[in-house]
Structure formats: C-alpha cells, structure tokens
Tab-separated table of N, CA and C in Angstrom:
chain	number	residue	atom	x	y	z
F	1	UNK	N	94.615	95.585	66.338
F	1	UNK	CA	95.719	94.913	66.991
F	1	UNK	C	96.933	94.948	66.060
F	2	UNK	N	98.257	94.901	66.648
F	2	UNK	CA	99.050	95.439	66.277
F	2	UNK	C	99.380	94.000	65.229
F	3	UNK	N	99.932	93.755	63.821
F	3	UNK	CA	99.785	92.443	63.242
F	3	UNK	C	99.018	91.757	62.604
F	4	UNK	N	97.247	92.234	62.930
F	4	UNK	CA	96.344	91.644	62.581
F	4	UNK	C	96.029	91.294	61.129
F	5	UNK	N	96.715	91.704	60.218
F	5	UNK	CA	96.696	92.241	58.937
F	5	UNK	C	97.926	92.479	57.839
F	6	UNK	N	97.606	91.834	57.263
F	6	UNK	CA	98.753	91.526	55.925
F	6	UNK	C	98.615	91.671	54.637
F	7	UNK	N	98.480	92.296	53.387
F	7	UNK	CA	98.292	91.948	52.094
F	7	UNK	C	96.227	91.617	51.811
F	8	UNK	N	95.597	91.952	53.055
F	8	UNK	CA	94.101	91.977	52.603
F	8	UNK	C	93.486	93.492	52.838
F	9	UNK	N	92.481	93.059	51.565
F	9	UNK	CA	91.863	94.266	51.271
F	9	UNK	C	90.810	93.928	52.780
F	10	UNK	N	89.734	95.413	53.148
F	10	UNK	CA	88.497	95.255	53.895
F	10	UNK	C	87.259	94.557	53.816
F	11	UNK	N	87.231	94.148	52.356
F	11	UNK	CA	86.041	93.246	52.258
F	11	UNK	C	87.122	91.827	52.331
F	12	UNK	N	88.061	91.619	52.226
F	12	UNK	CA	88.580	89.985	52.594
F	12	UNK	C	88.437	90.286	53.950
F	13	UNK	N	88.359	90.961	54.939
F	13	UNK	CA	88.682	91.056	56.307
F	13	UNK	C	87.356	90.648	56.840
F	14	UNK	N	86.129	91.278	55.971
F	14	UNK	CA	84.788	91.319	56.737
F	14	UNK	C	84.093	90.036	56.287
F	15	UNK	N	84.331	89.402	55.241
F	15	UNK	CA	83.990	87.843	54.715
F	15	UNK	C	83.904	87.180	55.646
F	16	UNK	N	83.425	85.699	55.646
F	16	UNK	CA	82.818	85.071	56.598
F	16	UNK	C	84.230	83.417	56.284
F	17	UNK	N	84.586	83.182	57.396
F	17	UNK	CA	85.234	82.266	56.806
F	17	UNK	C	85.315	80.880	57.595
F	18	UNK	N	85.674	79.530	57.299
F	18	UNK	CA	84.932	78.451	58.198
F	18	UNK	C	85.714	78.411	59.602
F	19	UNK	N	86.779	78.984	59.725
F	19	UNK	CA	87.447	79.273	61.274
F	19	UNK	C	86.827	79.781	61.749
F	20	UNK	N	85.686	81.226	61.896
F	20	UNK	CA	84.753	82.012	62.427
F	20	UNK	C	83.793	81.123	63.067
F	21	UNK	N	83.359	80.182	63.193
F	21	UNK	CA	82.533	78.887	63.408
F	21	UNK	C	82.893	78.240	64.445
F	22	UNK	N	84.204	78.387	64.465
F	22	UNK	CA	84.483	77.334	65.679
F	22	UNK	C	85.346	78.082	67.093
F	23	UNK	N	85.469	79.392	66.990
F	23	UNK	CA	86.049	79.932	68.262
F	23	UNK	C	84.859	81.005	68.626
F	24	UNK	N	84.298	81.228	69.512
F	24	UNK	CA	83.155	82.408	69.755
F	24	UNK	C	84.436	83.086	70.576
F	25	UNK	N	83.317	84.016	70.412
F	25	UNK	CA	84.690	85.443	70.800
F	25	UNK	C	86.184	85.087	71.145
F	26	UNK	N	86.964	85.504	69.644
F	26	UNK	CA	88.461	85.240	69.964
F	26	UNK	C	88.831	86.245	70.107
F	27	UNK	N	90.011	86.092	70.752
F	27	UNK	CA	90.779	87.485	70.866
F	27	UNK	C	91.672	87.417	70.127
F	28	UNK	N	92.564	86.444	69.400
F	28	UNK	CA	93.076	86.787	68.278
F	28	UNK	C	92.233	86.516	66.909
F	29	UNK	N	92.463	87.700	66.138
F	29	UNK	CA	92.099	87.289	64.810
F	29	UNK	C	92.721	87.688	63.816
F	30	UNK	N	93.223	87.360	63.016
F	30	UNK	CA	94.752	87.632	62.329
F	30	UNK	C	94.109	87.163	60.377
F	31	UNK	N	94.114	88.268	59.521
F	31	UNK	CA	94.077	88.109	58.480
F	31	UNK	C	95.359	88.492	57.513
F	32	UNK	N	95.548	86.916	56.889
F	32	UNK	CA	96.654	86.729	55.909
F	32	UNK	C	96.305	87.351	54.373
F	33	UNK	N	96.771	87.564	53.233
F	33	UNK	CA	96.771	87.194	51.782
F	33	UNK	C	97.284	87.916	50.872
F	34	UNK	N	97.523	87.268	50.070
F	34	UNK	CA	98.498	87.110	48.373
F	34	UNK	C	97.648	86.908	47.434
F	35	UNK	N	97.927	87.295	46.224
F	35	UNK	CA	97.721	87.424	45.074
F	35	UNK	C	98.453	85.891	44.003
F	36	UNK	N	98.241	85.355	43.582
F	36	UNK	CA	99.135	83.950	43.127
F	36	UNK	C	98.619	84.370	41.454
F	37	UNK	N	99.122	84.861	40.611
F	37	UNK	CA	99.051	84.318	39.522
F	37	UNK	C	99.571	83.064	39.144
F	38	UNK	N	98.457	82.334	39.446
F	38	UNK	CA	97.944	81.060	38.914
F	38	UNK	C	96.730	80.763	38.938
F	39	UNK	N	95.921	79.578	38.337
F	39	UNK	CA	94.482	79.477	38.840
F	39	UNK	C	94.399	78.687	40.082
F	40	UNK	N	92.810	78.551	40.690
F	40	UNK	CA	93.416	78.172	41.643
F	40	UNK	C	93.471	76.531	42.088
F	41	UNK	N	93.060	75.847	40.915
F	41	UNK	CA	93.347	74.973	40.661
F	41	UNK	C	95.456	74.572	40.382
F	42	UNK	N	95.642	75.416	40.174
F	42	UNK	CA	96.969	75.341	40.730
F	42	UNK	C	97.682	75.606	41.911
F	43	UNK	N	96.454	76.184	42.437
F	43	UNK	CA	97.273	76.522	43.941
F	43	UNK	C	97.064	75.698	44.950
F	44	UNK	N	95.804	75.034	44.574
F	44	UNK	CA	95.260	74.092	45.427
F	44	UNK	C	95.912	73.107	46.026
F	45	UNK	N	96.349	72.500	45.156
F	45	UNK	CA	97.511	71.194	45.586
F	45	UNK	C	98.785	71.917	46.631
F	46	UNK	N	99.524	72.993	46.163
F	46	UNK	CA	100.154	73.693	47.668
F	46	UNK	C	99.358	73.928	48.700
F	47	UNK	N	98.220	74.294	48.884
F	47	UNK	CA	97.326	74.517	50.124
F	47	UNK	C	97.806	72.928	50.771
F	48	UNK	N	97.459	72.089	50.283
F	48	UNK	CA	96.667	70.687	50.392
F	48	UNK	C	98.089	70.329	50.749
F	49	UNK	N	99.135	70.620	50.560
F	49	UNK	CA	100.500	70.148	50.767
F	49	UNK	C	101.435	70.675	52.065
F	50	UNK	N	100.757	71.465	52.549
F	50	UNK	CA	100.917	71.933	54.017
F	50	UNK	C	100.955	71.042	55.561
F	51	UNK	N	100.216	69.285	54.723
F	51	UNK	CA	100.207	68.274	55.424
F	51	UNK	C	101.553	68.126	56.263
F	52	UNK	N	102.233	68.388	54.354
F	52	UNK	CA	103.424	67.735	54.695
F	52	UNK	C	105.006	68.755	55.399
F	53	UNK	N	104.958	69.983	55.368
F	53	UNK	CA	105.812	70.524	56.048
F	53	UNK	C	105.018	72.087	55.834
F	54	UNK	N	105.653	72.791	56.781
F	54	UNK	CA	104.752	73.842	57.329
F	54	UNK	C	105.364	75.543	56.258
F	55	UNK	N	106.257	75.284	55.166
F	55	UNK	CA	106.275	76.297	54.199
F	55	UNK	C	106.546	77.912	54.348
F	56	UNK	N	107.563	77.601	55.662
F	56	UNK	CA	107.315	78.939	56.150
F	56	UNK	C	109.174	79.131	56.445
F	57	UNK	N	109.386	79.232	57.529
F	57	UNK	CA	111.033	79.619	57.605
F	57	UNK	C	111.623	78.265	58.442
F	58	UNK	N	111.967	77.466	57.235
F	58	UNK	CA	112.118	75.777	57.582
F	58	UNK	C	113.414	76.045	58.541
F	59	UNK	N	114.451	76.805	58.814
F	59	UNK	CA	115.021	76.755	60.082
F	59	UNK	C	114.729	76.992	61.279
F	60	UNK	N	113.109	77.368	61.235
F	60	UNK	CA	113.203	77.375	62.543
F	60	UNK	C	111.668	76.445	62.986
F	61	UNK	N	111.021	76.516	62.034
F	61	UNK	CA	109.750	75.713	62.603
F	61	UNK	C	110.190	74.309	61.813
F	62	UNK	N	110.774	73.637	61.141
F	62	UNK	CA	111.286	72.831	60.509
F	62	UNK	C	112.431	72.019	60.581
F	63	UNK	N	113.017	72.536	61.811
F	63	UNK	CA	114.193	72.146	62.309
F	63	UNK	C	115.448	71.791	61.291
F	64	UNK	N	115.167	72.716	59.956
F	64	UNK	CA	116.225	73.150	59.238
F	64	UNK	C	115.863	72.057	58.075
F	65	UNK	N	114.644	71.257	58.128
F	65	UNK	CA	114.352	70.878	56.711
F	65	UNK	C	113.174	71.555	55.931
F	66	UNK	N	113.884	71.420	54.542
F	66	UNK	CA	113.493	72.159	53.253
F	66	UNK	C	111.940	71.383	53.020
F	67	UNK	N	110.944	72.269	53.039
F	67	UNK	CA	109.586	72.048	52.876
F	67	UNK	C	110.033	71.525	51.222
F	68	UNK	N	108.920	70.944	50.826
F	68	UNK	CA	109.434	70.140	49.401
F	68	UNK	C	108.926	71.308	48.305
F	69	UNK	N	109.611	71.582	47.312
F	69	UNK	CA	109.540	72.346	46.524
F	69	UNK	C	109.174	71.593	44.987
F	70	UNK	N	108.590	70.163	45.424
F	70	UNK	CA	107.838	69.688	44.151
F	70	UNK	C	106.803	68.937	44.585
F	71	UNK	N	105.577	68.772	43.945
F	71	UNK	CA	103.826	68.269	44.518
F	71	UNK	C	104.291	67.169	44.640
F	72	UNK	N	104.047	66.184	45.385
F	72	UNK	CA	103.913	64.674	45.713
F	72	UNK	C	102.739	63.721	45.336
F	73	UNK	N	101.987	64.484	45.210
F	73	UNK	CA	100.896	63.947	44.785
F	73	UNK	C	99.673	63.231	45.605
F	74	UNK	N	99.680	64.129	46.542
F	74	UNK	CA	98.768	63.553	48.084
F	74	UNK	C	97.367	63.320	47.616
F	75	UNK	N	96.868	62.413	47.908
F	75	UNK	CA	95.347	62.409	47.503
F	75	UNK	C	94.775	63.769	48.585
F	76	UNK	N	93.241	64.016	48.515
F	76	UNK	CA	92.568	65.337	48.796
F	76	UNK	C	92.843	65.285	50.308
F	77	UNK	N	92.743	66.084	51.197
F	77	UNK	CA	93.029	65.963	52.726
F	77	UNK	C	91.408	65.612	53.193
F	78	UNK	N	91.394	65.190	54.153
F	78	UNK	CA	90.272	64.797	55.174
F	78	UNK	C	90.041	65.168	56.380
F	79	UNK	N	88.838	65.622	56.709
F	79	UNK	CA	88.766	65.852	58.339
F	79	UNK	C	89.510	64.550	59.106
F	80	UNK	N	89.699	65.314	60.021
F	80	UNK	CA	90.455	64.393	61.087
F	80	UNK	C	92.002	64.060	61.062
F	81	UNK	N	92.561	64.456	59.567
F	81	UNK	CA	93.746	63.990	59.220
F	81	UNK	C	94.578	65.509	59.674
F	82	UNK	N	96.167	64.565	59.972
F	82	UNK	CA	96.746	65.660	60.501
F	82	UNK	C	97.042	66.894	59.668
F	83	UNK	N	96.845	67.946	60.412
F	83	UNK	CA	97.050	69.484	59.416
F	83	UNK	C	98.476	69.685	58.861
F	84	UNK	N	99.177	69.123	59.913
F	84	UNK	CA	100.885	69.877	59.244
F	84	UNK	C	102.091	69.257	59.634
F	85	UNK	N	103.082	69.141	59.320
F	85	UNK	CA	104.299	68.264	60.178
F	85	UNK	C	104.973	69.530	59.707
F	86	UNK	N	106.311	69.565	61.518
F	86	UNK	CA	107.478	70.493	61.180
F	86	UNK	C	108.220	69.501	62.460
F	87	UNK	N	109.196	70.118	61.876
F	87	UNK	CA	110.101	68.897	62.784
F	87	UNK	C	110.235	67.432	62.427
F	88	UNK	N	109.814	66.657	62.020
F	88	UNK	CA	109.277	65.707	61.901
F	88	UNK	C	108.223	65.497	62.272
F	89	UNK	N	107.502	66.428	63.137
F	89	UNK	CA	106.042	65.491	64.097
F	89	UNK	C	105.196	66.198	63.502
F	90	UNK	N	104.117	64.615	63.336
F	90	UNK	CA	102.912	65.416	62.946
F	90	UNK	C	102.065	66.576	64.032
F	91	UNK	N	101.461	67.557	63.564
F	91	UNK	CA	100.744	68.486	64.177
F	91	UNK	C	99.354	68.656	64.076
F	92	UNK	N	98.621	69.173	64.968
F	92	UNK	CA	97.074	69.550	64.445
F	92	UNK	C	96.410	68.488	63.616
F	93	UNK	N	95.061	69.164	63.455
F	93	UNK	CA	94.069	68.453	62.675
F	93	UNK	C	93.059	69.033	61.469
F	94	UNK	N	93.356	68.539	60.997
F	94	UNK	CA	92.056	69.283	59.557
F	94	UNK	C	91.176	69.200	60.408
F	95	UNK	N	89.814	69.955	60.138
F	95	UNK	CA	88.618	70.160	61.007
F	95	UNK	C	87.707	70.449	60.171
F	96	UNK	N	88.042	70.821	58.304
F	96	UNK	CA	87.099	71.261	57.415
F	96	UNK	C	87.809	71.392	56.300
F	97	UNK	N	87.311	70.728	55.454
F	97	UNK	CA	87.890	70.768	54.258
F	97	UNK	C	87.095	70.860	52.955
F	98	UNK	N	86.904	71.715	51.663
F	98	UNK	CA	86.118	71.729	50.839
F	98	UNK	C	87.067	71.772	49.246
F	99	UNK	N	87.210	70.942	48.815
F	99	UNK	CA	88.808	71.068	48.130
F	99	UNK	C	88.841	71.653	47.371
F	100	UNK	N	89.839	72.375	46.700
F	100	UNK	CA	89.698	73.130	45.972
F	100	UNK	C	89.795	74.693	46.246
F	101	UNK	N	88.868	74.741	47.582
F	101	UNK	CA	88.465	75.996	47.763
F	101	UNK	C	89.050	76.204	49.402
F	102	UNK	N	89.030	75.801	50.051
F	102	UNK	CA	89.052	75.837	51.653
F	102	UNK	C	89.681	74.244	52.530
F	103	UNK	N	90.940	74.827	53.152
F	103	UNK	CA	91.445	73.907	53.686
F	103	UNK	C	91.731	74.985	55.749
F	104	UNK	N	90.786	74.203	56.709
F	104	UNK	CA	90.913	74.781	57.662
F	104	UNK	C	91.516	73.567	58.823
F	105	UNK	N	92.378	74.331	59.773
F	105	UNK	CA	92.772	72.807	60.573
F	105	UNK	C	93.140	73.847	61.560
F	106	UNK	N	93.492	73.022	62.881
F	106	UNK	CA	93.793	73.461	64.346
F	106	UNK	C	95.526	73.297	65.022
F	107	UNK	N	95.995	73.552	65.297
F	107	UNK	CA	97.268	73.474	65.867
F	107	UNK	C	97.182	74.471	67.246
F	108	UNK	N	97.952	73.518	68.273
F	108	UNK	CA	97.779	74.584	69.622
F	108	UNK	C	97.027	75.233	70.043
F	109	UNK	N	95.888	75.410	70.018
F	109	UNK	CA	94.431	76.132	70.524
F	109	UNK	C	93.805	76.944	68.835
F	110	UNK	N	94.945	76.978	67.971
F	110	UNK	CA	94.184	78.257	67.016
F	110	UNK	C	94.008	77.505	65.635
F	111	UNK	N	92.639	78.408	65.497
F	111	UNK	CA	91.784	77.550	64.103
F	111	UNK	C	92.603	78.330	63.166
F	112	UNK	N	92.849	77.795	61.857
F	112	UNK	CA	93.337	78.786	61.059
F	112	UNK	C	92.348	78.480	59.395
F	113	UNK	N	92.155	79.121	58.811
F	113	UNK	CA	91.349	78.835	57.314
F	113	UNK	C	92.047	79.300	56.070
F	114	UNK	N	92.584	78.720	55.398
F	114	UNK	CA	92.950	78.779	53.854
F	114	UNK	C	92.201	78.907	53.053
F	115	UNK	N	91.671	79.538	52.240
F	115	UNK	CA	90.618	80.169	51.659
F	115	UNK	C	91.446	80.857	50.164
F	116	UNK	N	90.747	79.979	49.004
F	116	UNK	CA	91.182	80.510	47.887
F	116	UNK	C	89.996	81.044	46.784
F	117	UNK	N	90.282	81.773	46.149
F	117	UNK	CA	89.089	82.858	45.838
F	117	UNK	C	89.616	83.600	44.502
F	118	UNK	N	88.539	82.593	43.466
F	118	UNK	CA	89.970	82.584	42.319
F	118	UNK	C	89.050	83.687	41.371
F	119	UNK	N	89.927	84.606	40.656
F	119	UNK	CA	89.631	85.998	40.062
F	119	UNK	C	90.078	86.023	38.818
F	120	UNK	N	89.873	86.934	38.182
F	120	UNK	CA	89.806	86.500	36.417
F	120	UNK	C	91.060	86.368	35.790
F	121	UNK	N	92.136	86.561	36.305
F	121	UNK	CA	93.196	86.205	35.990
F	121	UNK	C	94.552	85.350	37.048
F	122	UNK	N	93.784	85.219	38.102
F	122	UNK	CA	94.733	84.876	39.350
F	122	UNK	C	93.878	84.526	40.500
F	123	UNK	N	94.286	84.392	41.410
F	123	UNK	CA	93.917	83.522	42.707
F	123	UNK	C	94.292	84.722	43.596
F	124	UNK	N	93.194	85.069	44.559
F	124	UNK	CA	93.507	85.520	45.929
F	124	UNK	C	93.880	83.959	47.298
F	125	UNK	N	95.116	84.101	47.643
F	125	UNK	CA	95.244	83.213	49.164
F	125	UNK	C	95.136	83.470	50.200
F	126	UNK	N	93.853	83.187	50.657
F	126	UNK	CA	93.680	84.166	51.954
F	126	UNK	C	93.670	83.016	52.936
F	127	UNK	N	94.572	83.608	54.525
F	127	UNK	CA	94.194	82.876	55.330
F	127	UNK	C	93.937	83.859	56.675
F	128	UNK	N	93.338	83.351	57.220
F	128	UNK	CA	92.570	83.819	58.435
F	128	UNK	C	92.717	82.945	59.772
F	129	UNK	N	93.657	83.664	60.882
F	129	UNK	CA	93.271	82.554	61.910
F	129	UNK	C	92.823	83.361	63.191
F	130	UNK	N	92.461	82.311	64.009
F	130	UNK	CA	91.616	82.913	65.096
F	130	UNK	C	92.028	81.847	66.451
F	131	UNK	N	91.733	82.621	67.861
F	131	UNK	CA	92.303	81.986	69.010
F	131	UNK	C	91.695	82.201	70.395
F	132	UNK	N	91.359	81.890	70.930
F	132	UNK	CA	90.578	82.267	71.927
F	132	UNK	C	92.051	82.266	73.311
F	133	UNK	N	92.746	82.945	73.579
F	133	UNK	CA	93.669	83.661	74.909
F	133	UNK	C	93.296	84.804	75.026
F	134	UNK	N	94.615	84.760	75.948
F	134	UNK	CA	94.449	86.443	76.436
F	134	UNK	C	95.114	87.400	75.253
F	135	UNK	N	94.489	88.727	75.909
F	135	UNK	CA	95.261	89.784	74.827
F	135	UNK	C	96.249	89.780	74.643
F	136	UNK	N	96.965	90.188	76.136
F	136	UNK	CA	98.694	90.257	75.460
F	136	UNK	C	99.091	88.965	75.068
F	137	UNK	N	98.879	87.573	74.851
F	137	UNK	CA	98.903	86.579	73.977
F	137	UNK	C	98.912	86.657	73.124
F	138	UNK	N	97.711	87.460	72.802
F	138	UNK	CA	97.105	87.431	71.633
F	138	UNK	C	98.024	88.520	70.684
F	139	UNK	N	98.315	89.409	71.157
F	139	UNK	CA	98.994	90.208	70.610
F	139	UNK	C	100.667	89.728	70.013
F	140	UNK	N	101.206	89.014	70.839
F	140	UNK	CA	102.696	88.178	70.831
F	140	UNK	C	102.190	87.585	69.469
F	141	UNK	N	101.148	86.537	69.699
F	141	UNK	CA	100.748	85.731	68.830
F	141	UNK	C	100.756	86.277	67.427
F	142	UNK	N	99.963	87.385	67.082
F	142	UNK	CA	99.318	88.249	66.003
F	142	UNK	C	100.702	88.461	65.057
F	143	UNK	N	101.669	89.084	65.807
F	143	UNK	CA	102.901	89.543	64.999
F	143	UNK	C	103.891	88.194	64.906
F	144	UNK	N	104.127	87.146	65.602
F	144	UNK	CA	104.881	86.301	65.255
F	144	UNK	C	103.981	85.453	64.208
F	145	UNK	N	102.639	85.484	64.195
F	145	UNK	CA	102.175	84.759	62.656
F	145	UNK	C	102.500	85.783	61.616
F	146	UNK	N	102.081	87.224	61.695
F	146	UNK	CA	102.617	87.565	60.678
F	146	UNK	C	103.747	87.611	59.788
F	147	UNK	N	105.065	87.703	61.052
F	147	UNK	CA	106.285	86.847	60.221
F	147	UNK	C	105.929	85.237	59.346
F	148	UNK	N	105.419	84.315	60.355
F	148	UNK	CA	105.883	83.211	59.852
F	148	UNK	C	104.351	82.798	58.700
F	149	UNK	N	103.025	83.483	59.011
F	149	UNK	CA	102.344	83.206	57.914
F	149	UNK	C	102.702	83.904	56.180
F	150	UNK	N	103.318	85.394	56.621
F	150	UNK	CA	103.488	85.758	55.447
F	150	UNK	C	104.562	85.055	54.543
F	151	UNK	N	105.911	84.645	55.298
F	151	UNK	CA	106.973	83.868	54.660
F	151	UNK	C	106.155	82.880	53.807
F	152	UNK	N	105.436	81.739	54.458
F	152	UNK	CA	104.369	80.433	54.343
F	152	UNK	C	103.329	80.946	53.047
F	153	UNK	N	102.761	82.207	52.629
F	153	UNK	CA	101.984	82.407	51.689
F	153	UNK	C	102.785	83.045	50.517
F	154	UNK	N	104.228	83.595	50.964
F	154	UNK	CA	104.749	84.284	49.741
F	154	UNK	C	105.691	82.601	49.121
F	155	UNK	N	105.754	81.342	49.938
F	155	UNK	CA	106.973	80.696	49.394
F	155	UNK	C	105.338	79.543	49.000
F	156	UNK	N	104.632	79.744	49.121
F	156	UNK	CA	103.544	78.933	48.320
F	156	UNK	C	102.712	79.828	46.825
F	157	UNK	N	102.992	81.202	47.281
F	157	UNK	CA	103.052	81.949	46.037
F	157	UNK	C	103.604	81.317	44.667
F	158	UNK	N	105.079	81.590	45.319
F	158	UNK	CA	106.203	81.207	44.253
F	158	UNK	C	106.109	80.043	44.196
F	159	UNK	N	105.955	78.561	44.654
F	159	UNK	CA	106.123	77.365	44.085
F	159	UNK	C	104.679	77.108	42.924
F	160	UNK	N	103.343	77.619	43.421
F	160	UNK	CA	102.361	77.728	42.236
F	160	UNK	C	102.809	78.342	40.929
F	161	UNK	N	103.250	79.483	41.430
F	161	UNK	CA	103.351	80.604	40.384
F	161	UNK	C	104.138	79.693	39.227
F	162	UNK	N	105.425	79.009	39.619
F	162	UNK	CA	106.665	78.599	39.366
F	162	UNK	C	106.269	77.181	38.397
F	163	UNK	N	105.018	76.216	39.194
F	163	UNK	CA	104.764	75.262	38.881
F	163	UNK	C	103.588	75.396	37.693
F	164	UNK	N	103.135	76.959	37.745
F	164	UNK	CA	102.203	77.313	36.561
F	164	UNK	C	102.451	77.314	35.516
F	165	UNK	N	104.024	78.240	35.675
F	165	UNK	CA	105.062	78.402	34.538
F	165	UNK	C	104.959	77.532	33.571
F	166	UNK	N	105.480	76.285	34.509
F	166	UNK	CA	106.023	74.707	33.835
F	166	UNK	C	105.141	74.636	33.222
F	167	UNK	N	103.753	74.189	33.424
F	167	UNK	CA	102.620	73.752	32.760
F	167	UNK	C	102.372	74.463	31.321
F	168	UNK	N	102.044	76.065	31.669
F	168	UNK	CA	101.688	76.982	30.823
F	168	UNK	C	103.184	76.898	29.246
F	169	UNK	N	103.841	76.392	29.694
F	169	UNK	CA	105.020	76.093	28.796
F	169	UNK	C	104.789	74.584	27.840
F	170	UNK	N	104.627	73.913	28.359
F	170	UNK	CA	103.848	72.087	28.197
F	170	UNK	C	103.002	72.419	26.812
C-alpha cells in the first residue's frame, strides 16, 4: 500500500507488536521509525509525553499550539488514561502500556503502538498503526499518517536527542 512504510527496516515490519492484538484483519497497517541517538531511557519520557500534545505539525492538528519542547514531568501513563490532546481536547485512550518500552493507545477507530528497541548505541522508535476500514480509506489514511507520523517521530527525535545533549554535558 501506497504509505505503508517509513524509515523501517523488514524485520521491524515483520515483528509482532501489541496493536496486532487488538484489530483482526486490518486493512490499514502503516509502519513508522527513527533512529534517536539517545538511550531509550531518554526517549521514553517523549513517548509518554504524547499525553500531552500530539508532536506532529501543531498548526494543524494543534490548532496552532506549540507541543511543549521541555519534559513536565508526568508520572508513567496508564491504561484507560487519555492517549493524546490536540486542540485542547483530550483524545483516545491508552489501551497498553509497558513503560519504558511500549506505549499503545486508540484514537478514531485506529490502534497505534510506540515501540522502543534500544541498540548499542541508540534507540530504534518504532511505531506501528493499524485500522480496520475500507481500502480506499485505508489508503487516504496510510499517506496522511505518513506525513503527520513522520513529522511526530522526527520532532520527538530531536527533543530526546537535544535533551540527551543537556544531560551528557551535566
């Protein structure tokens, strides 16, 4: 499908991930990911911070506010708690959470999974989402996440990367 695929290798594609669990046969399935030099204990807290604004192209899913570009300091997320605010309104729901490693939640019919997968010098950010519509949905769907997920993983790139800096300087 035209979109399906961004910045992952074939074995991130064929991995098993906790969104796969909860849609049986989707017709969208859309794999995200980046490279973060940082660990991923640094990246974690941006995953986990997605609560709070959606990190992607804040004029238009954000209604022109600036996702925060410093940690707040959220305690760990929880099932049931909301996945994301844009606009002001909260959105979706966490549905699975393993911290550290995997933050998955729902918005508008589609599961999506954050999945970090940390390597000897850096962090893979992989996300994966999935949807049960129709094709040509599915297809609309596929390429408008790829705009707005890749923006969302390259500007959580850079605030880890950025916030690694700081530390690694300390």
């Amino acid at each position: 499908m035209i979109g399906d695929r961004w910045g992952v290798t074939d074995s991130e594609i064929l991995r098993c991930y906790p969104c796969d669990d909860l849609v049986v046969s989707p017709a969208l399935q859309a794999w995200r990911g980046v490279r973060v030099e940082a660990s991923a204990e640094m990246v974690w807290p941006w995953v986990a911070q997605v609560r709070l604004a959606p990190y992607s192209y804040d004029w238009i899913d954000n209604l022109g506010r600036r996702s925060p570009r410093e940690l707040v300091g959220l305690p760990e997320p929880q099932v049931g708690e909301r996945f994301t605010t844009a606009g002001g309104r909260e959105l979706g729901r966490i549905v699975s959470v393993d911290p550290g490693k995997q933050l998955t939640g729902t918005i508008m019919g589609a599961f999506m999974s954050y999945v970090l997968v940390p390597q000897e010098h850096d962090t893979r950010l992989l996300l994966k989402v999935v949807m049960r519509t129709t094709r040509w949905a599915a297809l609309g769907l596929s390429v408008g996440d790829l705009i707005m997920a890749r923006r969302q993983l390259l500007n959580l790139k850079q605030l880890a990367e950025r916030h690694y800096q700081g530390t690694a300087k300390d």
